[in-house]
PDB file of C-alpha atoms in Angstrom:
ATOM      1  CA  GLU A  28     133.201 -83.347   1.386  1.00  0.00           C
ATOM      2  CA  LEU A  29     130.310 -82.686  -0.956  1.00  0.00           C
ATOM      3  CA  VAL A  30     131.177 -82.768  -4.652  1.00  0.00           C
ATOM      4  CA  ILE A  31     128.806 -81.392  -7.268  1.00  0.00           C
ATOM      5  CA  PRO A  32     129.342 -83.430 -10.433  1.00  0.00           C
ATOM      6  CA  THR A  33     129.676 -81.496 -13.651  1.00  0.00           C
ATOM      7  CA  LEU A  34     127.389 -82.113 -16.597  1.00  0.00           C
ATOM      8  CA  GLU A  35     130.434 -83.523 -18.427  1.00  0.00           C
ATOM      9  CA  ASP A  36     131.078 -86.013 -15.603  1.00  0.00           C
ATOM     10  CA  ILE A  37     127.437 -87.093 -15.638  1.00  0.00           C
ATOM     11  CA  ARG A  38     127.433 -87.523 -19.428  1.00  0.00           C
ATOM     12  CA  ALA A  39     130.673 -89.556 -19.245  1.00  0.00           C
ATOM     13  CA  LEU A  40     129.076 -91.909 -16.696  1.00  0.00           C
ATOM     14  CA  VAL A  41     125.894 -92.342 -18.765  1.00  0.00           C
ATOM     15  CA  ASP A  42     127.948 -92.980 -21.913  1.00  0.00           C
ATOM     16  CA  THR A  43     130.115 -95.548 -20.115  1.00  0.00           C
ATOM     17  CA  ALA A  44     127.070 -97.321 -18.646  1.00  0.00           C
ATOM     18  CA  ASP A  45     125.576 -97.456 -22.148  1.00  0.00           C
ATOM     19  CA  GLN A  46     128.821 -98.823 -23.596  1.00  0.00           C
ATOM     20  CA  LYS A  47     128.859-101.527 -20.921  1.00  0.00           C
ATOM     21  CA  GLY A  48     125.232-102.425 -21.698  1.00  0.00           C
ATOM     22  CA  ASP A  49     124.037-101.347 -18.251  1.00  0.00           C
ATOM     23  CA  ALA A  50     120.745 -99.690 -19.233  1.00  0.00           C
ATOM     24  CA  ASP A  51     119.494 -99.732 -15.622  1.00  0.00           C
ATOM     25  CA  MET A  52     122.485 -97.713 -14.414  1.00  0.00           C
ATOM     26  CA  ALA A  53     122.352 -95.275 -17.324  1.00  0.00           C
ATOM     27  CA  LEU A  54     118.644 -94.646 -16.670  1.00  0.00           C
ATOM     28  CA  ALA A  55     119.179 -94.323 -12.913  1.00  0.00           C
ATOM     29  CA  ILE A  56     121.909 -91.708 -13.449  1.00  0.00           C
ATOM     30  CA  ILE A  57     119.650 -89.789 -15.829  1.00  0.00           C
ATOM     31  CA  LEU A  58     116.727 -89.903 -13.371  1.00  0.00           C
ATOM     32  CA  GLY A  59     118.946 -88.725 -10.529  1.00  0.00           C
ATOM     33  CA  SER A  60     120.568 -85.924 -12.494  1.00  0.00           C
ATOM     34  CA  GLN A  61     117.701 -84.727 -14.711  1.00  0.00           C
ATOM     35  CA  LEU A  62     114.733 -85.177 -12.341  1.00  0.00           C
ATOM     36  CA  GLY A  63     116.537 -84.964  -9.006  1.00  0.00           C
ATOM     37  CA  LEU A  64     115.124 -88.289  -7.796  1.00  0.00           C
ATOM     38  CA  ARG A  65     116.389 -90.137  -4.753  1.00  0.00           C
ATOM     39  CA  ARG A  66     117.764 -93.693  -5.095  1.00  0.00           C
ATOM     40  CA  SER A  67     114.778 -95.017  -3.158  1.00  0.00           C
ATOM     41  CA  GLU A  68     112.333 -93.299  -5.534  1.00  0.00           C
ATOM     42  CA  ILE A  69     114.130 -94.519  -8.655  1.00  0.00           C
ATOM     43  CA  CYS A  70     114.187 -98.124  -7.441  1.00  0.00           C
ATOM     44  CA  ALA A  71     110.463 -98.029  -6.579  1.00  0.00           C
ATOM     45  CA  LEU A  72     109.336 -96.770 -10.005  1.00  0.00           C
ATOM     46  CA  THR A  73     107.259 -99.006 -12.259  1.00  0.00           C
ATOM     47  CA  LEU A  74     106.336 -98.549 -15.904  1.00  0.00           C
ATOM     48  CA  GLY A  75     102.802 -97.617 -14.812  1.00  0.00           C
ATOM     49  CA  ASP A  76     104.133 -94.545 -13.002  1.00  0.00           C
ATOM     50  CA  PHE A  77     104.966 -92.963 -16.369  1.00  0.00           C
ATOM     51  CA  ASP A  78     102.526 -91.089 -18.590  1.00  0.00           C
ATOM     52  CA  LEU A  79     104.692 -90.845 -21.681  1.00  0.00           C
ATOM     53  CA  PRO A  80     102.042 -89.152 -23.894  1.00  0.00           C
ATOM     54  CA  GLY A  81     101.481 -86.586 -21.119  1.00  0.00           C
ATOM     55  CA  GLY A  82     105.217 -86.259 -20.461  1.00  0.00           C
ATOM     56  CA  THR A  83     105.028 -86.903 -16.709  1.00  0.00           C
ATOM     57  CA  VAL A  84     105.993 -89.389 -14.014  1.00  0.00           C
ATOM     58  CA  TYR A  85     104.160 -89.931 -10.728  1.00  0.00           C
ATOM     59  CA  ILE A  86     106.406 -90.164  -7.664  1.00  0.00           C
ATOM     60  CA  GLY A  87     104.529 -91.695  -4.760  1.00  0.00           C
ATOM     61  CA  LYS A  88     106.592 -94.474  -3.246  1.00  0.00           C
ATOM     62  CA  ALA A  89     110.093 -95.398  -2.164  1.00  0.00           C
ATOM     63  CA  MET A  90     112.074 -98.626  -1.820  1.00  0.00           C
ATOM     64  CA  VAL A  91     113.513 -98.827   1.686  1.00  0.00           C
ATOM     65  CA  GLU A  92     115.143-101.468   3.845  1.00  0.00           C
ATOM     66  CA  ASP A  93     112.909-102.692   6.665  1.00  0.00           C
ATOM     67  CA  SER A  94     113.937-103.872  10.137  1.00  0.00           C
ATOM     68  CA  ASN A  95     114.406-107.410   8.774  1.00  0.00           C
ATOM     69  CA  HIS A  96     116.855-106.121   6.139  1.00  0.00           C
ATOM     70  CA  ARG A  97     114.408-106.713   3.292  1.00  0.00           C
ATOM     71  CA  TRP A  98     113.742-104.155   0.585  1.00  0.00           C
ATOM     72  CA  VAL A  99     110.110-103.043   0.643  1.00  0.00           C
ATOM     73  CA  ILE A 100     108.037-100.393  -1.089  1.00  0.00           C
ATOM     74  CA  LYS A 101     106.657 -97.702   1.235  1.00  0.00           C
ATOM     75  CA  ALA A 102     104.808 -94.419   0.955  1.00  0.00           C
ATOM     76  CA  PRO A 103     106.816 -91.175   1.067  1.00  0.00           C
ATOM     77  CA  LYS A 104     107.653 -89.753   4.500  1.00  0.00           C
ATOM     78  CA  THR A 105     105.660 -86.550   3.900  1.00  0.00           C
ATOM     79  CA  SER A 106     102.854 -85.381   1.615  1.00  0.00           C
ATOM     80  CA  ALA A 107     105.423 -83.364  -0.365  1.00  0.00           C
ATOM     81  CA  GLY A 108     106.932 -86.681  -1.474  1.00  0.00           C
ATOM     82  CA  TYR A 109     103.841 -87.287  -3.616  1.00  0.00           C
ATOM     83  CA  ARG A 110     104.349 -85.389  -6.847  1.00  0.00           C
ATOM     84  CA  ILE A 111     103.991 -85.426 -10.604  1.00  0.00           C
ATOM     85  CA  LEU A 112     107.118 -84.368 -12.453  1.00  0.00           C
ATOM     86  CA  PRO A 113     107.666 -83.374 -16.076  1.00  0.00           C
ATOM     87  CA  LEU A 114     109.904 -85.711 -18.068  1.00  0.00           C
ATOM     88  CA  THR A 115     113.024 -84.738 -19.975  1.00  0.00           C
ATOM     89  CA  GLU A 116     113.596 -85.958 -23.529  1.00  0.00           C
ATOM     90  CA  ASP A 117     116.281 -88.391 -22.326  1.00  0.00           C
ATOM     91  CA  VAL A 118     113.960 -89.976 -19.764  1.00  0.00           C
ATOM     92  CA  THR A 119     111.051 -90.173 -22.212  1.00  0.00           C
ATOM     93  CA  TYR A 120     113.216 -91.809 -24.873  1.00  0.00           C
ATOM     94  CA  ARG A 121     114.736 -94.410 -22.552  1.00  0.00           C
ATOM     95  CA  VAL A 122     111.496 -95.326 -20.780  1.00  0.00           C
ATOM     96  CA  SER A 123     109.635 -95.607 -24.116  1.00  0.00           C
ATOM     97  CA  ARG A 124     112.042 -98.371 -25.130  1.00  0.00           C
ATOM     98  CA  ILE A 125     111.118-100.558 -22.129  1.00  0.00           C
ATOM     99  CA  ILE A 126     108.328-103.029 -22.870  1.00  0.00           C
ATOM    100  CA  GLY A 127     106.346-104.599 -20.041  1.00  0.00           C
ATOM    101  CA  PRO A 128     103.222-104.519 -17.898  1.00  0.00           C
ATOM    102  CA  PRO A 129     102.446-101.416 -15.783  1.00  0.00           C
ATOM    103  CA  ASP A 130     103.612-103.116 -12.571  1.00  0.00           C
ATOM    104  CA  GLN A 131     107.036-103.986 -14.006  1.00  0.00           C
ATOM    105  CA  PRO A 132     109.845-102.300 -12.072  1.00  0.00           C
ATOM    106  CA  LEU A 133     111.629 -99.694 -14.153  1.00  0.00           C
ATOM    107  CA  ILE A 134     115.011-100.941 -12.998  1.00  0.00           C
ATOM    108  CA  SER A 135     115.757-104.249 -11.351  1.00  0.00           C
ATOM    109  CA  ILE A 136     118.014-103.252  -8.466  1.00  0.00           C
ATOM    110  CA  ASN A 137     117.580-102.012  -4.913  1.00  0.00           C
ATOM    111  CA  PRO A 138     119.081 -98.758  -3.569  1.00  0.00           C
ATOM    112  CA  GLY A 139     122.002-100.566  -1.919  1.00  0.00           C
ATOM    113  CA  CYS A 140     122.987-102.316  -5.142  1.00  0.00           C
ATOM    114  CA  LEU A 141     122.454 -99.100  -7.068  1.00  0.00           C
ATOM    115  CA  SER A 142     125.031 -97.329  -4.914  1.00  0.00           C
ATOM    116  CA  GLN A 143     127.521-100.203  -5.226  1.00  0.00           C
ATOM    117  CA  ARG A 144     127.128-100.472  -8.993  1.00  0.00           C
ATOM    118  CA  PHE A 145     127.381 -96.707  -9.354  1.00  0.00           C
ATOM    119  CA  GLU A 146     130.604 -96.654  -7.334  1.00  0.00           C
ATOM    120  CA  THR A 147     132.055 -99.463  -9.468  1.00  0.00           C
ATOM    121  CA  LEU A 148     131.107 -97.637 -12.666  1.00  0.00           C
ATOM    122  CA  ARG A 149     132.393 -94.283 -11.406  1.00  0.00           C
ATOM    123  CA  GLU A 150     135.783 -95.818 -10.607  1.00  0.00           C
ATOM    124  CA  THR A 151     136.164 -96.837 -14.280  1.00  0.00           C
ATOM    125  CA  VAL A 152     135.582 -93.298 -15.568  1.00  0.00           C
ATOM    126  CA  ASP A 153     137.967 -90.358 -15.253  1.00  0.00           C
ATOM    127  CA  VAL A 154     135.702 -88.107 -13.170  1.00  0.00           C
ATOM    128  CA  THR A 155     135.978 -86.431  -9.792  1.00  0.00           C
ATOM    129  CA  PRO A 156     134.793 -88.932  -7.147  1.00  0.00           C
ATOM    130  CA  PHE A 157     131.211 -88.323  -5.999  1.00  0.00           C
ATOM    131  CA  ARG A 158     128.261 -90.316  -4.625  1.00  0.00           C
ATOM    132  CA  PHE A 159     125.068 -91.197  -6.476  1.00  0.00           C
ATOM    133  CA  HIS A 160     123.154 -88.830  -4.173  1.00  0.00           C
ATOM    134  CA  ASP A 161     125.339 -85.953  -5.384  1.00  0.00           C
ATOM    135  CA  LEU A 162     123.439 -86.157  -8.697  1.00  0.00           C
ATOM    136  CA  ARG A 163     120.485 -84.741  -6.757  1.00  0.00           C
ATOM    137  CA  HIS A 164     122.631 -81.855  -5.508  1.00  0.00           C
ATOM    138  CA  SER A 165     123.778 -81.238  -9.083  1.00  0.00           C
ATOM    139  CA  PHE A 166     120.164 -81.181 -10.275  1.00  0.00           C
ATOM    140  CA  ALA A 167     119.173 -78.622  -7.639  1.00  0.00           C
ATOM    141  CA  THR A 168     122.189 -76.412  -8.255  1.00  0.00           C
ATOM    142  CA  GLN A 169     121.699 -76.481 -12.033  1.00  0.00           C
ATOM    143  CA  ALA A 170     117.978 -75.742 -11.590  1.00  0.00           C
ATOM    144  CA  ILE A 171     118.646 -72.629  -9.514  1.00  0.00           C
ATOM    145  CA  ALA A 172     121.419 -71.517 -11.882  1.00  0.00           C
ATOM    146  CA  GLY A 173     118.960 -71.977 -14.757  1.00  0.00           C
ATOM    147  CA  GLY A 174     116.373 -69.728 -13.124  1.00  0.00           C
ATOM    148  CA  VAL A 175     114.005 -72.232 -11.482  1.00  0.00           C
ATOM    149  CA  ASP A 176     112.346 -70.496  -8.554  1.00  0.00           C
ATOM    150  CA  PRO A 177     112.894 -71.926  -5.035  1.00  0.00           C
ATOM    151  CA  LYS A 178     109.252 -72.999  -4.523  1.00  0.00           C
ATOM    152  CA  SER A 179     109.206 -74.957  -7.785  1.00  0.00           C
ATOM    153  CA  LEU A 180     112.545 -76.551  -6.920  1.00  0.00           C
ATOM    154  CA  SER A 181     111.164 -77.569  -3.539  1.00  0.00           C
ATOM    155  CA  HIS A 182     108.233 -79.290  -5.274  1.00  0.00           C
ATOM    156  CA  LEU A 183     110.503 -81.052  -7.774  1.00  0.00           C
ATOM    157  CA  LEU A 184     112.676 -82.395  -4.951  1.00  0.00           C
ATOM    158  CA  GLY A 185     109.705 -83.424  -2.816  1.00  0.00           C
ATOM    159  CA  HIS A 186     110.468 -81.069   0.074  1.00  0.00           C
ATOM    160  CA  THR A 187     107.898 -79.294   2.223  1.00  0.00           C
ATOM    161  CA  LYS A 188     109.922 -76.095   2.557  1.00  0.00           C
ATOM    162  CA  ALA A 189     111.782 -74.174  -0.116  1.00  0.00           C
ATOM    163  CA  SER A 190     114.284 -73.049   2.516  1.00  0.00           C
ATOM    164  CA  PHE A 191     115.334 -76.673   3.113  1.00  0.00           C
ATOM    165  CA  SER A 192     115.865 -77.223  -0.623  1.00  0.00           C
ATOM    166  CA  LEU A 193     117.967 -74.086  -0.898  1.00  0.00           C
ATOM    167  CA  ASP A 194     120.016 -74.690   2.255  1.00  0.00           C
ATOM    168  CA  ARG A 195     120.639 -78.386   1.737  1.00  0.00           C
ATOM    169  CA  TYR A 196     120.699 -78.953  -2.009  1.00  0.00           C
ATOM    170  CA  THR A 197     121.875 -75.871  -3.857  1.00  0.00           C
ATOM    171  CA  HIS A 198     125.488 -74.828  -4.025  1.00  0.00           C
ATOM    172  CA  VAL A 199     127.172 -71.755  -5.441  1.00  0.00           C
ATOM    173  CA  THR A 200     129.094 -72.424  -8.634  1.00  0.00           C
ATOM    174  CA  THR A 201     131.799 -70.268 -10.190  1.00  0.00           C
ATOM    175  CA  GLU A 202     129.379 -69.394 -12.990  1.00  0.00           C
ATOM    176  CA  MET A 203     126.766 -68.260 -10.451  1.00  0.00           C
ATOM    177  CA  GLN A 204     129.344 -66.031  -8.728  1.00  0.00           C
ATOM    178  CA  GLU A 205     130.432 -64.527 -12.051  1.00  0.00           C
ATOM    179  CA  SER A 206     126.814 -63.886 -13.015  1.00  0.00           C
ATOM    180  CA  ALA A 207     126.127 -62.185  -9.672  1.00  0.00           C
ATOM    181  CA  ALA A 208     129.225 -59.997 -10.093  1.00  0.00           C
ATOM    182  CA  ALA A 209     128.179 -59.043 -13.634  1.00  0.00           C
ATOM    183  CA  THR A 210     124.663 -58.205 -12.466  1.00  0.00           C
ATOM    184  CA  MET A 211     125.928 -56.040  -9.626  1.00  0.00           C
ATOM    185  CA  GLY A 212     128.553 -54.430 -11.861  1.00  0.00           C
ATOM    186  CA  SER A 213     125.885 -53.401 -14.368  1.00  0.00           C
ATOM    187  CA  HIS A 214     124.178 -51.335 -11.659  1.00  0.00           C
ATOM    188  CA  PHE A 215     127.168 -49.012 -11.232  1.00  0.00           C
TER     189      PHE A 215
END
């Protein structure tokens, strides 16, 4: 069953990762929840992908497991996977503290390890169980609830069709239902 993590759950995980000194995990959770990035995109990022003065990050590659069970960097599956995204303050702050050459990986783990470490961290925090990928669902749902239009959301997620983003990644929250009821009630 799909679980959409709350903002409180996400913050608790980031805080716990920080307390444990796991900067890679804290940053990965922030990238997944605030930019809607996939594990494979997060693990493929290098410092050179970030334009901190311009406030953007270039997404144009993914870390995937090849047929020999090795982690390799590949191009996105579709042209929509190539995108430039605006940075949040949290991402800008954390990335600005990392010193290294442009080709330095942002985090030093592969997507498989990221999932395992996330699961281990999540089990130590009192939150509803959810997968790392559910951070992406949370991002999409919060974006729509916050008024982001479907086409923009589709671009942010790297999808070719807005309908796919809406069908697959956005979920109705109680707050969205209450807002819809209030809107409809104001018409009568």
